[in-house]
């Protein structure tokens, strides 16, 4: 049975956290893309209009201006939906932001398939593969509201380009007040010696639920929250593989280019073990978010089934 947890929308946490940072970070400016209420940067717009710029649905222009602002010493936060913020301005992100390693913070919401009824065209399932392909970008996928708050504060104080991925729907809160987020340092949420479940974002809570169910079957599963894909905590990935001998990855992203690809690459170079991937294998349909997650196996049951598959391959 799944653990009952409170939920919160990380995109709202982002908007409210950003607002509290205005005085301590006077160089922060915010750039919106016609979706300011949905990304919650309207809170900043209403309180700091002189530090807010709305370009409408012109994402290439937004990124170009953000690069100019960063080159002039500002700390621009760019926010829109993930499909618009990573796909449409990709050349600008590559040439104007990544190559000169400018201090642009791209925080995109409505990632993955939790956009639900918005349909296939709004499902951001390729964004991590795109952003991880840009060498100078730090890429972060927070799992819940407490982690999002700390991540936003951390990236504001970190030099260089950063992409933060947030969903539309509320996600379960899996961290308490004692949690300390650190860019590039994996969060081992549960110890275990039989198999490692490495998850991120909206799949961390189902991974924990799967581990609880597996414990009742005598299977001791480790759960690792790999919130930072670039730079990934390779030491934590290798240790998990060495100590458990089998790995399952869980992500709300296309199976190629995201968490599974990053983990598999690290293990192929350092510690080959059986790996199963819980991920999307293509575009999906329009529908309620929970139904889409169920349809595509992005659930605790889906993670649990992957654990049983990988254990059959474990030597």
XYZ file of C-alpha atoms in Angstrom:
315
model
C 0.000 0.000 0.000
C 1.297 3.440 -0.932
C 2.300 5.740 1.902
C -0.062 8.662 2.404
C 1.887 11.876 2.031
C 1.047 15.538 1.646
C 1.473 17.022 -1.812
C 2.503 20.430 -3.127
C 3.041 22.014 -6.516
C 6.760 22.584 -7.038
C 6.093 25.305 -9.610
C 4.302 27.323 -6.945
C 7.160 26.658 -4.528
C 9.529 27.988 -7.179
C 7.596 31.230 -7.659
C 7.238 31.898 -3.948
C 10.867 31.022 -3.188
C 12.116 33.319 -5.927
C 10.111 36.160 -4.416
C 11.817 35.779 -1.031
C 15.254 36.061 -2.661
C 14.795 39.475 -4.251
C 16.462 41.536 -1.529
C 19.410 39.194 -1.006
C 20.008 38.865 -4.757
C 19.537 42.345 -6.263
C 20.988 41.182 -9.600
C 18.183 38.661 -10.200
C 15.848 39.540 -13.054
C 12.988 37.352 -14.277
C 11.984 36.730 -17.887
C 8.582 35.270 -18.724
C 7.111 33.708 -21.814
C 3.374 34.457 -21.812
C 2.745 31.767 -19.164
C 3.588 33.746 -16.060
C 0.619 32.652 -13.938
C 1.200 28.983 -14.758
C 4.893 29.214 -13.845
C 4.105 31.432 -10.816
C 6.553 34.158 -11.833
C 3.580 36.532 -11.912
C 4.245 36.880 -8.180
C 7.625 38.445 -9.021
C 6.112 40.485 -11.862
C 3.528 42.045 -9.560
C 6.019 42.962 -6.840
C 9.113 43.803 -8.902
C 7.851 45.017 -12.288
C 11.105 46.904 -12.969
C 12.986 43.573 -12.739
C 10.554 41.580 -14.872
C 10.410 41.203 -18.651
C 7.619 39.438 -20.543
C 8.367 38.518 -24.160
C 5.242 36.545 -24.957
C 5.630 33.299 -26.947
C 9.048 34.234 -28.374
C 11.359 31.762 -26.681
C 14.396 32.307 -28.918
C 14.238 36.014 -28.142
C 13.847 35.346 -24.400
C 17.016 33.238 -24.291
C 18.946 35.746 -26.404
C 18.028 38.612 -24.089
C 18.764 36.471 -21.031
C 22.246 35.815 -22.412
C 22.775 39.546 -22.858
C 21.587 40.277 -19.334
C 23.900 37.601 -17.938
C 26.829 39.022 -19.897
C 26.036 42.394 -18.302
C 26.218 40.937 -14.790
C 22.566 40.148 -14.085
C 21.251 36.758 -12.944
C 18.342 36.053 -15.301
C 15.736 33.440 -14.389
C 13.861 32.329 -17.515
C 10.566 30.502 -16.995
C 8.084 28.889 -19.351
C 6.884 25.348 -20.088
C 9.626 22.768 -20.650
C 8.604 21.996 -24.223
C 8.879 25.682 -25.123
C 11.895 26.544 -22.993
C 14.185 23.744 -24.170
C 13.044 22.782 -27.671
C 12.233 26.022 -29.440
C 15.313 28.034 -28.385
C 17.790 25.148 -28.429
C 20.225 26.824 -30.807
C 20.217 29.958 -28.657
C 20.794 27.874 -25.517
C 23.668 26.098 -27.235
C 25.460 29.053 -28.830
C 24.528 32.018 -26.632
C 24.368 30.369 -23.190
C 26.185 27.022 -23.058
C 29.246 27.772 -25.165
C 30.153 31.004 -23.288
C 28.891 29.403 -20.028
C 26.748 32.392 -19.120
C 24.937 32.659 -15.808
C 21.405 31.968 -17.084
C 18.913 30.032 -14.937
C 16.296 28.205 -17.013
C 13.490 26.989 -14.740
C 10.803 25.222 -16.754
C 7.522 23.850 -15.499
C 4.949 21.443 -16.970
C 7.683 18.889 -17.721
C 7.005 15.228 -18.394
C 3.469 13.947 -18.926
C 1.925 15.450 -15.798
C 0.631 18.174 -18.116
C -2.105 15.585 -18.615
C -5.016 16.964 -20.583
C -2.833 19.478 -22.447
C -1.993 16.609 -24.775
C 0.987 15.154 -26.569
C 2.291 18.430 -27.974
C 2.699 19.816 -24.433
C 4.313 16.715 -22.924
C 7.967 17.505 -22.239
C 9.605 14.097 -22.472
C 12.854 15.006 -24.290
C 14.015 18.030 -22.295
C 16.579 16.249 -20.124
C 18.282 14.645 -23.096
C 18.482 18.069 -24.756
C 19.849 19.876 -21.724
C 22.274 17.137 -20.669
C 23.773 17.379 -24.156
C 24.890 20.966 -23.428
C 28.264 20.544 -21.676
C 28.271 23.574 -19.366
C 24.697 23.201 -18.057
C 23.878 21.962 -14.578
C 20.643 19.929 -14.835
C 18.408 19.449 -11.771
C 15.091 17.638 -11.287
C 13.743 18.223 -7.754
C 11.460 15.569 -6.316
C 9.221 17.687 -4.083
C 8.552 21.166 -2.709
C 11.223 21.207 0.049
C 13.866 20.078 -2.421
C 12.676 22.634 -4.980
C 13.010 25.487 -2.513
C 16.550 24.543 -1.637
C 17.475 23.911 -5.267
C 16.251 27.348 -6.377
C 18.278 29.019 -3.642
C 21.332 26.953 -4.560
C 21.233 27.706 -8.285
C 20.888 31.446 -7.635
C 24.245 31.309 -5.859
C 25.906 28.996 -8.394
C 27.819 30.446 -11.310
C 26.988 29.157 -14.774
C 23.963 27.969 -16.753
C 21.410 25.809 -14.946
C 18.260 23.977 -16.047
C 15.680 23.111 -13.377
C 12.818 20.787 -14.369
C 9.437 21.021 -12.621
C 6.068 19.342 -13.319
C 2.641 20.910 -13.513
C 0.816 18.697 -11.020
C 1.458 18.586 -7.292
C 3.938 15.924 -6.214
C 4.180 14.064 -2.929
C 6.433 15.524 -0.250
C 9.169 13.021 0.593
C 11.641 15.272 2.470
C 11.410 16.664 5.988
C 12.768 19.914 7.394
C 16.145 18.353 8.143
C 16.941 17.650 4.508
C 19.979 19.380 3.014
C 20.111 19.692 -0.778
C 23.479 19.862 -2.503
C 23.969 20.240 -6.249
C 25.627 17.122 -7.656
C 25.315 15.054 -4.456
C 22.829 12.167 -4.642
C 20.303 11.768 -1.848
C 20.237 8.200 -0.494
C 16.724 8.032 0.922
C 16.699 4.372 1.948
C 19.505 1.896 2.494
C 19.339 -1.600 1.040
C 21.566 -4.423 -0.127
C 19.585 -6.428 -2.692
C 18.864 -3.880 -5.433
C 19.194 -0.144 -6.001
C 16.315 1.987 -7.263
C 17.698 5.240 -8.654
C 14.874 7.710 -9.241
C 14.307 11.395 -9.837
C 11.504 13.949 -9.823
C 7.958 12.621 -9.665
C 9.153 8.987 -9.536
C 10.951 9.295 -6.187
C 7.762 8.825 -4.152
C 6.678 5.739 -6.166
C 10.219 4.365 -5.769
C 9.920 4.667 -1.990
C 6.499 2.990 -2.081
C 7.912 0.189 -4.220
C 10.749 -0.313 -1.731
C 8.234 -0.596 1.115
C 6.251 -3.210 -0.799
C 9.400 -5.149 -1.696
C 10.464 -5.184 1.954
C 7.330 -7.169 2.714
C 8.557 -9.729 0.175
C 11.984 -9.996 1.770
C 13.714 -7.795 -0.807
C 15.933 -5.050 0.632
C 15.862 -2.165 -1.852
C 18.026 0.934 -1.689
C 16.421 4.167 -2.966
C 18.628 6.911 -4.378
C 17.232 10.294 -5.398
C 19.531 11.434 -8.223
C 18.172 14.972 -8.388
C 21.171 16.286 -10.355
C 21.761 14.666 -13.745
C 24.591 16.978 -14.733
C 26.934 16.729 -12.989
C 25.729 13.316 -11.833
C 27.004 11.836 -8.594
C 28.958 9.033 -10.235
C 30.406 7.829 -6.941
C 26.913 7.236 -5.518
C 25.837 5.369 -8.662
C 28.933 3.155 -8.611
C 28.617 2.457 -4.887
C 24.965 1.490 -5.297
C 25.853 -0.936 -8.076
C 28.802 -2.426 -6.210
C 26.879 -2.942 -2.988
C 23.615 -4.267 -4.469
C 24.597 -5.798 -7.817
C 21.463 -4.641 -9.667
C 19.935 -1.275 -10.565
C 16.498 0.016 -11.586
C 16.125 3.602 -12.840
C 12.787 5.436 -12.653
C 11.960 8.675 -14.460
C 9.103 10.572 -16.066
C 11.075 11.123 -19.264
C 11.815 9.370 -22.540
C 13.933 6.258 -21.996
C 16.761 7.658 -24.144
C 18.923 10.522 -22.942
C 17.635 10.954 -19.404
C 18.285 9.315 -16.048
C 18.519 5.759 -17.392
C 21.051 6.755 -20.023
C 23.180 8.689 -17.525
C 23.206 5.820 -15.007
C 23.841 3.163 -17.659
C 26.745 5.166 -19.046
C 28.369 5.473 -15.630
C 27.930 1.771 -14.907
C 29.182 0.653 -18.342
C 32.423 2.526 -17.704
C 32.899 1.538 -14.078
C 30.761 -1.307 -12.746
C 28.583 -3.223 -15.218
C 25.538 -4.748 -13.512
C 22.022 -5.622 -14.735
C 19.900 -2.493 -15.253
C 16.162 -2.093 -15.850
C 14.641 1.262 -16.802
C 11.188 2.544 -15.861
C 10.586 5.366 -18.316
C 8.522 6.504 -21.271
C 9.022 4.652 -24.538
C 7.325 7.206 -26.750
C 4.693 9.907 -26.786
C 1.473 9.294 -24.934
C -2.105 10.514 -25.130
C -4.097 13.296 -23.532
C -5.748 12.485 -20.223
C -5.718 12.911 -16.456
C -2.166 12.888 -15.110
C -2.656 9.926 -12.764
C -4.190 7.844 -15.539
C -1.305 8.631 -17.881
C 1.217 7.626 -15.233
C -0.661 4.346 -14.719
C -0.958 3.706 -18.451
C 2.778 4.140 -18.941
C 3.870 2.133 -15.904
C 5.299 5.132 -14.068
C 4.019 3.893 -10.732
C 5.183 2.008 -7.658
C 3.870 -1.184 -9.250
C 5.875 -0.453 -12.388
C 9.038 0.068 -10.360
C 8.374 -3.079 -8.356
C 7.929 -5.118 -11.529
C 11.239 -3.774 -12.863
C 12.961 -4.841 -9.629
C 11.703 -8.392 -10.059
C 12.954 -8.400 -13.663
C 16.407 -7.140 -12.772
C 16.786 -9.574 -9.860
C 16.266 -12.473 -12.264
C 19.307 -11.213 -14.178
C 21.444 -10.613 -11.088
C 24.296 -13.037 -10.541
